């Protein structure tokens, strides 16, 4: 404020020098005043820019993430139960009345699974079943649901009824928030039999779609198995694809499978040609075939035996054709 007042005074001196009748025109005082005017203007601009940045940063920090509207629970008893931990002391509730989220989360879990499956089914028409299960696991896992619960403030509403020692255990607190989210889903549906499921399904779809937009569809064209078969297959020859080790679990519920391809025929017995891995057995098997095609010199030796075996038959056909022409 003082800087701005000082600049105002200097501004008058610079633009209305007649206010200083006693000072000769072109005096050093006016030159210095002009320089001071420039410096003060720059200082005020810096302060203004700084305040604007602070305002924008503050606004960004407090502005809520865009979330779909929360479907209401049309039953005060159910709503209270959703945000009551099973370990909280409560009065004896009448039979058939929920007094905590213990049972509600079981029902909500089932609804969440079904809705997630329906969404994936609609979004990815040709996706293999195994990949669908992996994506569904990512949508319904505790980490995902707990995050949604916190964004809607569920953690604060249930916190008062949760024992302090459980809130200090990160995994336990994560599961509690996920359970509360599932309980909320069940309570909305139970309290609105006519429209509850439709409201919840629309709500969950809007929450999940941003995550699904990051999903890379599985490549459906698996060509290496076909190429390998053309290169080595013949009468009595077998290619056997086997799972070489148990699948390993990845983050987000996905798994990596391990397959190997083995050849019997052309003088080889159960000969290992190559191994591969992938998000399902089909992809892993195709990768194993790809590795087999690159397994030189073995694959070239097998192919050479096949060509040598096929050549006499081809020669007989050519001879028969020439005989007919004569």
PDB file of C-alpha atoms in Angstrom:
ATOM      1  CA  UNK A   1       0.000   0.000   0.000  1.00  0.00           C
ATOM      2  CA  UNK A   2       2.801   2.485   0.890  1.00  0.00           C
ATOM      3  CA  UNK A   3       4.582   1.667  -2.359  1.00  0.00           C
ATOM      4  CA  UNK A   4       1.402   2.412  -4.323  1.00  0.00           C
ATOM      5  CA  UNK A   5       0.914   5.741  -2.505  1.00  0.00           C
ATOM      6  CA  UNK A   6       4.506   6.705  -3.215  1.00  0.00           C
ATOM      7  CA  UNK A   7       4.074   5.811  -6.856  1.00  0.00           C
ATOM      8  CA  UNK A   8       0.959   7.995  -7.040  1.00  0.00           C
ATOM      9  CA  UNK A   9       2.888  10.996  -5.729  1.00  0.00           C
ATOM     10  CA  UNK A  10       5.774  10.394  -8.102  1.00  0.00           C
ATOM     11  CA  UNK A  11       3.303   9.953 -10.979  1.00  0.00           C
ATOM     12  CA  UNK A  12       1.941  13.430 -10.341  1.00  0.00           C
ATOM     13  CA  UNK A  13       5.452  14.869 -10.315  1.00  0.00           C
ATOM     14  CA  UNK A  14       6.385  13.171 -13.588  1.00  0.00           C
ATOM     15  CA  UNK A  15       3.238  13.958 -15.542  1.00  0.00           C
ATOM     16  CA  UNK A  16       2.452  17.340 -13.953  1.00  0.00           C
ATOM     17  CA  UNK A  17       5.820  19.010 -13.306  1.00  0.00           C
ATOM     18  CA  UNK A  18       4.053  22.340 -12.855  1.00  0.00           C
ATOM     19  CA  UNK A  19       3.314  21.275  -9.276  1.00  0.00           C
ATOM     20  CA  UNK A  20       6.982  21.914  -8.625  1.00  0.00           C
ATOM     21  CA  UNK A  21       7.174  25.505  -9.850  1.00  0.00           C
ATOM     22  CA  UNK A  22      10.252  26.172  -7.813  1.00  0.00           C
ATOM     23  CA  UNK A  23      12.250  23.434  -9.563  1.00  0.00           C
ATOM     24  CA  UNK A  24      13.841  24.378 -12.898  1.00  0.00           C
ATOM     25  CA  UNK A  25      12.758  22.303 -15.933  1.00  0.00           C
ATOM     26  CA  UNK A  26      15.276  19.569 -16.729  1.00  0.00           C
ATOM     27  CA  UNK A  27      16.494  19.462 -13.169  1.00  0.00           C
ATOM     28  CA  UNK A  28      18.208  16.322 -11.841  1.00  0.00           C
ATOM     29  CA  UNK A  29      15.308  16.031  -9.388  1.00  0.00           C
ATOM     30  CA  UNK A  30      12.882  15.383 -12.239  1.00  0.00           C
ATOM     31  CA  UNK A  31      15.259  12.868 -13.842  1.00  0.00           C
ATOM     32  CA  UNK A  32      15.593  10.948 -10.595  1.00  0.00           C
ATOM     33  CA  UNK A  33      11.852  11.124 -10.077  1.00  0.00           C
ATOM     34  CA  UNK A  34      11.273   9.610 -13.534  1.00  0.00           C
ATOM     35  CA  UNK A  35      13.648   6.754 -12.746  1.00  0.00           C
ATOM     36  CA  UNK A  36      11.916   6.204  -9.424  1.00  0.00           C
ATOM     37  CA  UNK A  37       8.563   6.112 -11.207  1.00  0.00           C
ATOM     38  CA  UNK A  38       9.800   3.312 -13.486  1.00  0.00           C
ATOM     39  CA  UNK A  39      11.208   1.307 -10.586  1.00  0.00           C
ATOM     40  CA  UNK A  40       8.013   1.627  -8.529  1.00  0.00           C
ATOM     41  CA  UNK A  41       5.821   0.597 -11.469  1.00  0.00           C
ATOM     42  CA  UNK A  42       7.915  -2.550 -11.986  1.00  0.00           C
ATOM     43  CA  UNK A  43       7.774  -3.365  -8.269  1.00  0.00           C
ATOM     44  CA  UNK A  44       3.996  -3.063  -8.177  1.00  0.00           C
ATOM     45  CA  UNK A  45       3.678  -5.300 -11.260  1.00  0.00           C
ATOM     46  CA  UNK A  46       5.859  -7.955  -9.608  1.00  0.00           C
ATOM     47  CA  UNK A  47       3.742  -7.860  -6.454  1.00  0.00           C
ATOM     48  CA  UNK A  48       0.529  -8.047  -8.462  1.00  0.00           C
ATOM     49  CA  UNK A  49       1.786 -11.028 -10.493  1.00  0.00           C
ATOM     50  CA  UNK A  50       2.917 -12.753  -7.296  1.00  0.00           C
ATOM     51  CA  UNK A  51      -0.463 -12.276  -5.637  1.00  0.00           C
ATOM     52  CA  UNK A  52      -2.227 -13.546  -8.753  1.00  0.00           C
ATOM     53  CA  UNK A  53      -0.088 -16.697  -8.763  1.00  0.00           C
ATOM     54  CA  UNK A  54      -0.822 -17.259  -5.078  1.00  0.00           C
ATOM     55  CA  UNK A  55      -4.537 -16.848  -5.707  1.00  0.00           C
ATOM     56  CA  UNK A  56      -4.505 -19.305  -8.604  1.00  0.00           C
ATOM     57  CA  UNK A  57      -2.494 -21.841  -6.587  1.00  0.00           C
ATOM     58  CA  UNK A  58      -4.855 -21.526  -3.626  1.00  0.00           C
ATOM     59  CA  UNK A  59      -7.899 -21.832  -5.844  1.00  0.00           C
ATOM     60  CA  UNK A  60      -6.444 -24.929  -7.515  1.00  0.00           C
ATOM     61  CA  UNK A  61      -5.631 -26.515  -4.153  1.00  0.00           C
ATOM     62  CA  UNK A  62      -9.091 -26.068  -2.663  1.00  0.00           C
ATOM     63  CA  UNK A  63     -11.146 -26.582  -5.800  1.00  0.00           C
ATOM     64  CA  UNK A  64     -12.704 -30.077  -5.591  1.00  0.00           C
ATOM     65  CA  UNK A  65     -12.020 -32.681  -8.245  1.00  0.00           C
ATOM     66  CA  UNK A  66     -14.925 -32.961 -10.644  1.00  0.00           C
ATOM     67  CA  UNK A  67     -16.958 -35.878  -9.338  1.00  0.00           C
ATOM     68  CA  UNK A  68     -20.399 -37.128 -10.335  1.00  0.00           C
ATOM     69  CA  UNK A  69     -23.155 -36.217  -7.906  1.00  0.00           C
ATOM     70  CA  UNK A  70     -23.461 -38.601  -4.979  1.00  0.00           C
ATOM     71  CA  UNK A  71     -26.676 -40.665  -5.158  1.00  0.00           C
ATOM     72  CA  UNK A  72     -28.724 -40.088  -1.979  1.00  0.00           C
ATOM     73  CA  UNK A  73     -29.667 -42.721   0.590  1.00  0.00           C
ATOM     74  CA  UNK A  74     -33.409 -42.392   1.237  1.00  0.00           C
ATOM     75  CA  UNK A  75     -33.313 -44.064   4.640  1.00  0.00           C
ATOM     76  CA  UNK A  76     -31.795 -42.379   7.689  1.00  0.00           C
ATOM     77  CA  UNK A  77     -31.239 -45.682   9.517  1.00  0.00           C
ATOM     78  CA  UNK A  78     -29.340 -47.211   6.593  1.00  0.00           C
ATOM     79  CA  UNK A  79     -27.304 -44.057   6.117  1.00  0.00           C
ATOM     80  CA  UNK A  80     -26.278 -44.083   9.772  1.00  0.00           C
ATOM     81  CA  UNK A  81     -25.341 -47.763   9.488  1.00  0.00           C
ATOM     82  CA  UNK A  82     -23.123 -47.096   6.440  1.00  0.00           C
ATOM     83  CA  UNK A  83     -20.897 -44.814   8.499  1.00  0.00           C
ATOM     84  CA  UNK A  84     -20.830 -46.920  11.663  1.00  0.00           C
ATOM     85  CA  UNK A  85     -17.908 -49.275  12.225  1.00  0.00           C
ATOM     86  CA  UNK A  86     -18.813 -52.815  13.403  1.00  0.00           C
ATOM     87  CA  UNK A  87     -16.610 -52.301  16.463  1.00  0.00           C
ATOM     88  CA  UNK A  88     -18.397 -49.161  17.591  1.00  0.00           C
ATOM     89  CA  UNK A  89     -20.567 -49.432  20.739  1.00  0.00           C
ATOM     90  CA  UNK A  90     -24.224 -49.101  19.785  1.00  0.00           C
ATOM     91  CA  UNK A  91     -27.582 -49.673  21.352  1.00  0.00           C
ATOM     92  CA  UNK A  92     -29.256 -52.998  20.657  1.00  0.00           C
ATOM     93  CA  UNK A  93     -30.978 -52.605  17.303  1.00  0.00           C
ATOM     94  CA  UNK A  94     -34.316 -54.247  16.506  1.00  0.00           C
ATOM     95  CA  UNK A  95     -34.139 -57.455  14.508  1.00  0.00           C
ATOM     96  CA  UNK A  96     -33.718 -56.816  10.792  1.00  0.00           C
ATOM     97  CA  UNK A  97     -32.360 -53.295  11.274  1.00  0.00           C
ATOM     98  CA  UNK A  98     -28.787 -52.613  10.192  1.00  0.00           C
ATOM     99  CA  UNK A  99     -26.757 -50.776  12.826  1.00  0.00           C
ATOM    100  CA  UNK A 100     -23.327 -50.864  11.102  1.00  0.00           C
ATOM    101  CA  UNK A 101     -21.863 -51.476   7.650  1.00  0.00           C
ATOM    102  CA  UNK A 102     -20.831 -55.097   8.301  1.00  0.00           C
ATOM    103  CA  UNK A 103     -23.627 -56.756   6.293  1.00  0.00           C
ATOM    104  CA  UNK A 104     -24.197 -53.873   3.910  1.00  0.00           C
ATOM    105  CA  UNK A 105     -20.683 -54.070   2.485  1.00  0.00           C
ATOM    106  CA  UNK A 106     -21.188 -57.741   1.559  1.00  0.00           C
ATOM    107  CA  UNK A 107     -24.243 -56.863  -0.511  1.00  0.00           C
ATOM    108  CA  UNK A 108     -22.569 -53.782  -1.927  1.00  0.00           C
ATOM    109  CA  UNK A 109     -19.535 -55.820  -2.945  1.00  0.00           C
ATOM    110  CA  UNK A 110     -21.761 -58.062  -5.079  1.00  0.00           C
ATOM    111  CA  UNK A 111     -23.427 -55.091  -6.761  1.00  0.00           C
ATOM    112  CA  UNK A 112     -20.075 -53.431  -7.464  1.00  0.00           C
ATOM    113  CA  UNK A 113     -18.739 -56.621  -9.096  1.00  0.00           C
ATOM    114  CA  UNK A 114     -21.809 -56.980 -11.324  1.00  0.00           C
ATOM    115  CA  UNK A 115     -21.811 -53.338 -12.415  1.00  0.00           C
ATOM    116  CA  UNK A 116     -18.078 -53.401 -13.155  1.00  0.00           C
ATOM    117  CA  UNK A 117     -18.523 -56.535 -15.270  1.00  0.00           C
ATOM    118  CA  UNK A 118     -21.414 -54.978 -17.208  1.00  0.00           C
ATOM    119  CA  UNK A 119     -19.377 -51.854 -17.893  1.00  0.00           C
ATOM    120  CA  UNK A 120     -16.343 -53.788 -19.171  1.00  0.00           C
ATOM    121  CA  UNK A 121     -18.608 -55.996 -21.284  1.00  0.00           C
ATOM    122  CA  UNK A 122     -20.118 -52.919 -22.942  1.00  0.00           C
ATOM    123  CA  UNK A 123     -16.822 -51.075 -23.444  1.00  0.00           C
ATOM    124  CA  UNK A 124     -14.689 -53.928 -24.815  1.00  0.00           C
ATOM    125  CA  UNK A 125     -16.724 -56.134 -27.131  1.00  0.00           C
ATOM    126  CA  UNK A 126     -13.950 -58.530 -28.202  1.00  0.00           C
ATOM    127  CA  UNK A 127     -11.879 -58.658 -25.027  1.00  0.00           C
ATOM    128  CA  UNK A 128     -10.909 -62.158 -23.767  1.00  0.00           C
ATOM    129  CA  UNK A 129     -12.510 -63.273 -20.505  1.00  0.00           C
ATOM    130  CA  UNK A 130      -9.203 -63.378 -18.640  1.00  0.00           C
ATOM    131  CA  UNK A 131      -8.385 -59.790 -19.519  1.00  0.00           C
ATOM    132  CA  UNK A 132     -11.907 -58.703 -18.508  1.00  0.00           C
ATOM    133  CA  UNK A 133     -11.347 -60.221 -15.075  1.00  0.00           C
ATOM    134  CA  UNK A 134      -8.040 -58.388 -14.704  1.00  0.00           C
ATOM    135  CA  UNK A 135      -9.589 -55.014 -15.520  1.00  0.00           C
ATOM    136  CA  UNK A 136     -12.532 -55.666 -13.215  1.00  0.00           C
ATOM    137  CA  UNK A 137     -10.129 -56.417 -10.385  1.00  0.00           C
ATOM    138  CA  UNK A 138      -8.541 -53.006 -10.908  1.00  0.00           C
ATOM    139  CA  UNK A 139     -11.943 -51.288 -10.759  1.00  0.00           C
ATOM    140  CA  UNK A 140     -13.205 -53.000  -7.609  1.00  0.00           C
ATOM    141  CA  UNK A 141     -10.027 -53.370  -5.551  1.00  0.00           C
ATOM    142  CA  UNK A 142      -9.868 -51.674  -2.148  1.00  0.00           C
ATOM    143  CA  UNK A 143      -7.335 -49.091  -3.335  1.00  0.00           C
ATOM    144  CA  UNK A 144      -9.734 -47.827  -6.007  1.00  0.00           C
ATOM    145  CA  UNK A 145     -12.867 -47.818  -3.853  1.00  0.00           C
ATOM    146  CA  UNK A 146     -11.069 -46.324  -0.845  1.00  0.00           C
ATOM    147  CA  UNK A 147      -9.853 -43.474  -3.038  1.00  0.00           C
ATOM    148  CA  UNK A 148     -13.407 -42.733  -4.154  1.00  0.00           C
ATOM    149  CA  UNK A 149     -14.589 -42.911  -0.539  1.00  0.00           C
ATOM    150  CA  UNK A 150     -12.033 -40.314   0.526  1.00  0.00           C
ATOM    151  CA  UNK A 151     -12.900 -38.002  -2.367  1.00  0.00           C
ATOM    152  CA  UNK A 152     -16.517 -37.966  -1.188  1.00  0.00           C
ATOM    153  CA  UNK A 153     -15.536 -37.476   2.448  1.00  0.00           C
ATOM    154  CA  UNK A 154     -16.696 -40.922   3.596  1.00  0.00           C
ATOM    155  CA  UNK A 155     -13.494 -41.346   5.597  1.00  0.00           C
ATOM    156  CA  UNK A 156     -14.345 -38.337   7.757  1.00  0.00           C
ATOM    157  CA  UNK A 157     -17.914 -39.503   8.356  1.00  0.00           C
ATOM    158  CA  UNK A 158     -16.920 -43.000   9.474  1.00  0.00           C
ATOM    159  CA  UNK A 159     -13.764 -41.942  11.307  1.00  0.00           C
ATOM    160  CA  UNK A 160     -15.555 -41.099  14.563  1.00  0.00           C
ATOM    161  CA  UNK A 161     -16.724 -44.703  14.994  1.00  0.00           C
ATOM    162  CA  UNK A 162     -13.429 -46.397  14.029  1.00  0.00           C
ATOM    163  CA  UNK A 163     -11.063 -47.398  16.858  1.00  0.00           C
ATOM    164  CA  UNK A 164      -7.933 -45.258  16.775  1.00  0.00           C
ATOM    165  CA  UNK A 165      -5.556 -48.220  16.539  1.00  0.00           C
ATOM    166  CA  UNK A 166      -7.272 -49.372  13.325  1.00  0.00           C
ATOM    167  CA  UNK A 167      -6.923 -45.957  11.705  1.00  0.00           C
ATOM    168  CA  UNK A 168      -3.188 -46.136  12.375  1.00  0.00           C
ATOM    169  CA  UNK A 169      -2.898 -49.407  10.412  1.00  0.00           C
ATOM    170  CA  UNK A 170      -2.714 -48.380   6.757  1.00  0.00           C
ATOM    171  CA  UNK A 171      -4.018 -51.649   5.290  1.00  0.00           C
ATOM    172  CA  UNK A 172      -6.855 -51.880   7.809  1.00  0.00           C
ATOM    173  CA  UNK A 173      -7.847 -48.255   7.260  1.00  0.00           C
ATOM    174  CA  UNK A 174      -7.735 -48.816   3.484  1.00  0.00           C
ATOM    175  CA  UNK A 175     -10.105 -51.779   3.768  1.00  0.00           C
ATOM    176  CA  UNK A 176     -12.458 -49.872   6.062  1.00  0.00           C
ATOM    177  CA  UNK A 177     -12.830 -47.099   3.504  1.00  0.00           C
ATOM    178  CA  UNK A 178     -13.401 -49.648   0.727  1.00  0.00           C
ATOM    179  CA  UNK A 179     -16.020 -51.422   2.847  1.00  0.00           C
ATOM    180  CA  UNK A 180     -17.817 -48.145   3.567  1.00  0.00           C
ATOM    181  CA  UNK A 181     -17.960 -47.377  -0.152  1.00  0.00           C
ATOM    182  CA  UNK A 182     -19.520 -50.792  -0.866  1.00  0.00           C
ATOM    183  CA  UNK A 183     -21.947 -50.340   2.025  1.00  0.00           C
ATOM    184  CA  UNK A 184     -23.008 -46.999   0.573  1.00  0.00           C
ATOM    185  CA  UNK A 185     -23.762 -48.690  -2.759  1.00  0.00           C
ATOM    186  CA  UNK A 186     -25.967 -51.254  -1.023  1.00  0.00           C
ATOM    187  CA  UNK A 187     -27.771 -48.627   1.064  1.00  0.00           C
ATOM    188  CA  UNK A 188     -28.695 -46.523  -1.971  1.00  0.00           C
ATOM    189  CA  UNK A 189     -30.155 -49.557  -3.747  1.00  0.00           C
ATOM    190  CA  UNK A 190     -32.009 -50.829  -0.668  1.00  0.00           C
ATOM    191  CA  UNK A 191     -33.481 -47.418   0.112  1.00  0.00           C
ATOM    192  CA  UNK A 192     -34.734 -46.899  -3.435  1.00  0.00           C
ATOM    193  CA  UNK A 193     -35.957 -50.245  -4.817  1.00  0.00           C
ATOM    194  CA  UNK A 194     -37.297 -48.726  -8.047  1.00  0.00           C
ATOM    195  CA  UNK A 195     -34.409 -46.530  -9.149  1.00  0.00           C
ATOM    196  CA  UNK A 196     -31.551 -47.334  -6.791  1.00  0.00           C
ATOM    197  CA  UNK A 197     -29.693 -49.790  -9.007  1.00  0.00           C
ATOM    198  CA  UNK A 198     -29.922 -47.553 -12.080  1.00  0.00           C
ATOM    199  CA  UNK A 199     -28.635 -44.554 -10.112  1.00  0.00           C
ATOM    200  CA  UNK A 200     -25.725 -46.512  -8.674  1.00  0.00           C
ATOM    201  CA  UNK A 201     -24.809 -48.027 -12.033  1.00  0.00           C
ATOM    202  CA  UNK A 202     -24.720 -44.616 -13.702  1.00  0.00           C
ATOM    203  CA  UNK A 203     -22.699 -43.174 -10.816  1.00  0.00           C
ATOM    204  CA  UNK A 204     -20.114 -45.970 -10.855  1.00  0.00           C
ATOM    205  CA  UNK A 205     -19.796 -45.809 -14.628  1.00  0.00           C
ATOM    206  CA  UNK A 206     -18.939 -42.116 -14.423  1.00  0.00           C
ATOM    207  CA  UNK A 207     -16.362 -42.825 -11.707  1.00  0.00           C
ATOM    208  CA  UNK A 208     -14.749 -45.712 -13.591  1.00  0.00           C
ATOM    209  CA  UNK A 209     -14.736 -44.484 -17.190  1.00  0.00           C
ATOM    210  CA  UNK A 210     -11.629 -42.279 -16.745  1.00  0.00           C
ATOM    211  CA  UNK A 211      -9.728 -45.368 -15.556  1.00  0.00           C
ATOM    212  CA  UNK A 212     -11.005 -47.454 -18.465  1.00  0.00           C
ATOM    213  CA  UNK A 213      -9.853 -44.811 -20.933  1.00  0.00           C
ATOM    214  CA  UNK A 214      -6.276 -45.783 -19.992  1.00  0.00           C
ATOM    215  CA  UNK A 215      -6.801 -49.482 -20.756  1.00  0.00           C
ATOM    216  CA  UNK A 216      -4.924 -50.787 -23.767  1.00  0.00           C
ATOM    217  CA  UNK A 217      -7.012 -53.484 -25.492  1.00  0.00           C
ATOM    218  CA  UNK A 218      -5.289 -56.827 -25.883  1.00  0.00           C
ATOM    219  CA  UNK A 219      -3.935 -57.461 -29.355  1.00  0.00           C
ATOM    220  CA  UNK A 220      -6.356 -59.991 -30.804  1.00  0.00           C
ATOM    221  CA  UNK A 221      -4.222 -61.014 -33.811  1.00  0.00           C
ATOM    222  CA  UNK A 222      -1.880 -63.747 -32.631  1.00  0.00           C
ATOM    223  CA  UNK A 223       0.143 -64.623 -35.730  1.00  0.00           C
ATOM    224  CA  UNK A 224       3.315 -66.358 -34.557  1.00  0.00           C
ATOM    225  CA  UNK A 225       1.655 -69.693 -33.756  1.00  0.00           C
ATOM    226  CA  UNK A 226       0.382 -69.863 -37.326  1.00  0.00           C
ATOM    227  CA  UNK A 227       3.797 -68.966 -38.753  1.00  0.00           C
ATOM    228  CA  UNK A 228       5.510 -71.613 -36.631  1.00  0.00           C
ATOM    229  CA  UNK A 229       2.993 -74.259 -37.690  1.00  0.00           C
ATOM    230  CA  UNK A 230       3.576 -73.484 -41.389  1.00  0.00           C
ATOM    231  CA  UNK A 231       7.328 -73.718 -40.878  1.00  0.00           C
ATOM    232  CA  UNK A 232       7.532 -77.067 -39.067  1.00  0.00           C
ATOM    233  CA  UNK A 233       4.228 -78.965 -39.153  1.00  0.00           C
ATOM    234  CA  UNK A 234       3.713 -82.117 -41.200  1.00  0.00           C
ATOM    235  CA  UNK A 235       2.046 -85.498 -41.026  1.00  0.00           C
ATOM    236  CA  UNK A 236       2.542 -87.027 -37.566  1.00  0.00           C
ATOM    237  CA  UNK A 237       4.300 -83.886 -36.259  1.00  0.00           C
ATOM    238  CA  UNK A 238       3.019 -82.254 -33.077  1.00  0.00           C
ATOM    239  CA  UNK A 239       3.536 -78.857 -31.452  1.00  0.00           C
ATOM    240  CA  UNK A 240       2.661 -78.871 -27.768  1.00  0.00           C
ATOM    241  CA  UNK A 241       2.068 -75.658 -25.774  1.00  0.00           C
ATOM    242  CA  UNK A 242       2.411 -76.119 -22.019  1.00  0.00           C
ATOM    243  CA  UNK A 243       2.309 -73.832 -18.984  1.00  0.00           C
ATOM    244  CA  UNK A 244       5.888 -73.937 -17.697  1.00  0.00           C
ATOM    245  CA  UNK A 245       5.338 -72.265 -14.318  1.00  0.00           C
ATOM    246  CA  UNK A 246       2.467 -70.848 -12.252  1.00  0.00           C
ATOM    247  CA  UNK A 247       1.198 -67.406 -13.205  1.00  0.00           C
ATOM    248  CA  UNK A 248       2.510 -64.487 -11.160  1.00  0.00           C
ATOM    249  CA  UNK A 249       0.198 -61.780  -9.852  1.00  0.00           C
ATOM    250  CA  UNK A 250       0.804 -58.157 -10.840  1.00  0.00           C
ATOM    251  CA  UNK A 251      -0.448 -54.873  -9.409  1.00  0.00           C
ATOM    252  CA  UNK A 252      -4.030 -54.116 -10.324  1.00  0.00           C
ATOM    253  CA  UNK A 253      -5.115 -57.771 -10.256  1.00  0.00           C
ATOM    254  CA  UNK A 254      -3.432 -58.707 -13.529  1.00  0.00           C
ATOM    255  CA  UNK A 255      -1.347 -61.858 -13.984  1.00  0.00           C
ATOM    256  CA  UNK A 256       1.587 -62.931 -16.133  1.00  0.00           C
ATOM    257  CA  UNK A 257       1.416 -66.414 -17.660  1.00  0.00           C
ATOM    258  CA  UNK A 258       4.394 -68.481 -18.842  1.00  0.00           C
ATOM    259  CA  UNK A 259       4.111 -70.874 -21.790  1.00  0.00           C
ATOM    260  CA  UNK A 260       6.566 -73.040 -23.707  1.00  0.00           C
ATOM    261  CA  UNK A 261       6.276 -74.760 -27.093  1.00  0.00           C
ATOM    262  CA  UNK A 262       7.668 -78.286 -27.680  1.00  0.00           C
ATOM    263  CA  UNK A 263       8.118 -80.244 -30.923  1.00  0.00           C
ATOM    264  CA  UNK A 264       7.708 -83.968 -31.492  1.00  0.00           C
ATOM    265  CA  UNK A 265       8.529 -85.128 -35.016  1.00  0.00           C
ATOM    266  CA  UNK A 266      11.189 -84.958 -37.768  1.00  0.00           C
ATOM    267  CA  UNK A 267      13.502 -86.911 -35.472  1.00  0.00           C
ATOM    268  CA  UNK A 268      12.990 -84.763 -32.374  1.00  0.00           C
ATOM    269  CA  UNK A 269      11.112 -85.904 -29.283  1.00  0.00           C
ATOM    270  CA  UNK A 270       9.472 -83.277 -27.061  1.00  0.00           C
ATOM    271  CA  UNK A 271      12.112 -80.739 -28.120  1.00  0.00           C
ATOM    272  CA  UNK A 272      11.826 -77.320 -26.481  1.00  0.00           C
ATOM    273  CA  UNK A 273      11.645 -74.618 -29.157  1.00  0.00           C
ATOM    274  CA  UNK A 274      10.894 -71.458 -27.184  1.00  0.00           C
ATOM    275  CA  UNK A 275       9.210 -69.865 -24.156  1.00  0.00           C
ATOM    276  CA  UNK A 276       7.144 -66.704 -23.730  1.00  0.00           C
ATOM    277  CA  UNK A 277       5.043 -64.757 -21.257  1.00  0.00           C
ATOM    278  CA  UNK A 278       1.898 -62.625 -21.481  1.00  0.00           C
ATOM    279  CA  UNK A 279      -1.260 -61.389 -19.770  1.00  0.00           C
ATOM    280  CA  UNK A 280      -3.094 -64.592 -20.709  1.00  0.00           C
ATOM    281  CA  UNK A 281      -2.163 -68.052 -21.956  1.00  0.00           C
ATOM    282  CA  UNK A 282      -2.945 -67.256 -25.589  1.00  0.00           C
ATOM    283  CA  UNK A 283      -0.615 -64.257 -25.629  1.00  0.00           C
ATOM    284  CA  UNK A 284       2.083 -66.165 -23.750  1.00  0.00           C
ATOM    285  CA  UNK A 285       1.801 -69.082 -26.189  1.00  0.00           C
ATOM    286  CA  UNK A 286       2.050 -66.774 -29.184  1.00  0.00           C
ATOM    287  CA  UNK A 287       5.145 -65.163 -27.698  1.00  0.00           C
ATOM    288  CA  UNK A 288       6.631 -68.648 -27.186  1.00  0.00           C
ATOM    289  CA  UNK A 289       6.045 -69.334 -30.893  1.00  0.00           C
ATOM    290  CA  UNK A 290       7.750 -66.034 -31.736  1.00  0.00           C
ATOM    291  CA  UNK A 291      10.780 -67.047 -29.677  1.00  0.00           C
ATOM    292  CA  UNK A 292      10.794 -70.454 -31.407  1.00  0.00           C
ATOM    293  CA  UNK A 293      10.929 -68.770 -34.826  1.00  0.00           C
ATOM    294  CA  UNK A 294      14.003 -66.870 -33.629  1.00  0.00           C
ATOM    295  CA  UNK A 295      15.652 -69.980 -32.136  1.00  0.00           C
ATOM    296  CA  UNK A 296      18.423 -70.422 -34.687  1.00  0.00           C
ATOM    297  CA  UNK A 297      19.988 -72.697 -35.788  1.00  0.00           C
ATOM    298  CA  UNK A 298      17.520 -75.222 -34.297  1.00  0.00           C
ATOM    299  CA  UNK A 299      14.416 -73.931 -36.070  1.00  0.00           C
ATOM    300  CA  UNK A 300      16.301 -73.826 -39.393  1.00  0.00           C
ATOM    301  CA  UNK A 301      17.413 -77.441 -38.920  1.00  0.00           C
ATOM    302  CA  UNK A 302      13.817 -78.537 -38.274  1.00  0.00           C
ATOM    303  CA  UNK A 303      12.575 -76.587 -41.297  1.00  0.00           C
ATOM    304  CA  UNK A 304      15.294 -78.127 -43.490  1.00  0.00           C
ATOM    305  CA  UNK A 305      14.213 -81.662 -42.519  1.00  0.00           C
ATOM    306  CA  UNK A 306      10.596 -80.761 -43.322  1.00  0.00           C
ATOM    307  CA  UNK A 307      11.585 -79.347 -46.739  1.00  0.00           C
ATOM    308  CA  UNK A 308      13.680 -82.429 -47.519  1.00  0.00           C
ATOM    309  CA  UNK A 309      10.764 -84.645 -46.548  1.00  0.00           C
ATOM    310  CA  UNK A 310       8.299 -82.684 -48.680  1.00  0.00           C
ATOM    311  CA  UNK A 311      10.577 -82.508 -51.767  1.00  0.00           C
ATOM    312  CA  UNK A 312      10.264 -86.161 -52.982  1.00  0.00           C
ATOM    313  CA  UNK A 313       6.486 -85.944 -52.896  1.00  0.00           C
ATOM    314  CA  UNK A 314       6.652 -82.734 -54.902  1.00  0.00           C
ATOM    315  CA  UNK A 315       9.036 -84.403 -57.381  1.00  0.00           C
ATOM    316  CA  UNK A 316       6.645 -87.312 -57.928  1.00  0.00           C
ATOM    317  CA  UNK A 317       3.814 -84.903 -58.710  1.00  0.00           C
ATOM    318  CA  UNK A 318       5.983 -83.021 -61.208  1.00  0.00           C
ATOM    319  CA  UNK A 319       7.008 -86.309 -62.893  1.00  0.00           C
ATOM    320  CA  UNK A 320       3.387 -87.417 -63.180  1.00  0.00           C
ATOM    321  CA  UNK A 321       2.487 -84.076 -64.720  1.00  0.00           C
ATOM    322  CA  UNK A 322       5.299 -84.319 -67.280  1.00  0.00           C
ATOM    323  CA  UNK A 323       4.250 -87.885 -68.220  1.00  0.00           C
ATOM    324  CA  UNK A 324       0.725 -86.701 -68.938  1.00  0.00           C
ATOM    325  CA  UNK A 325       2.057 -83.931 -71.190  1.00  0.00           C
ATOM    326  CA  UNK A 326       4.101 -86.459 -73.235  1.00  0.00           C
TER     327      UNK A 326
END
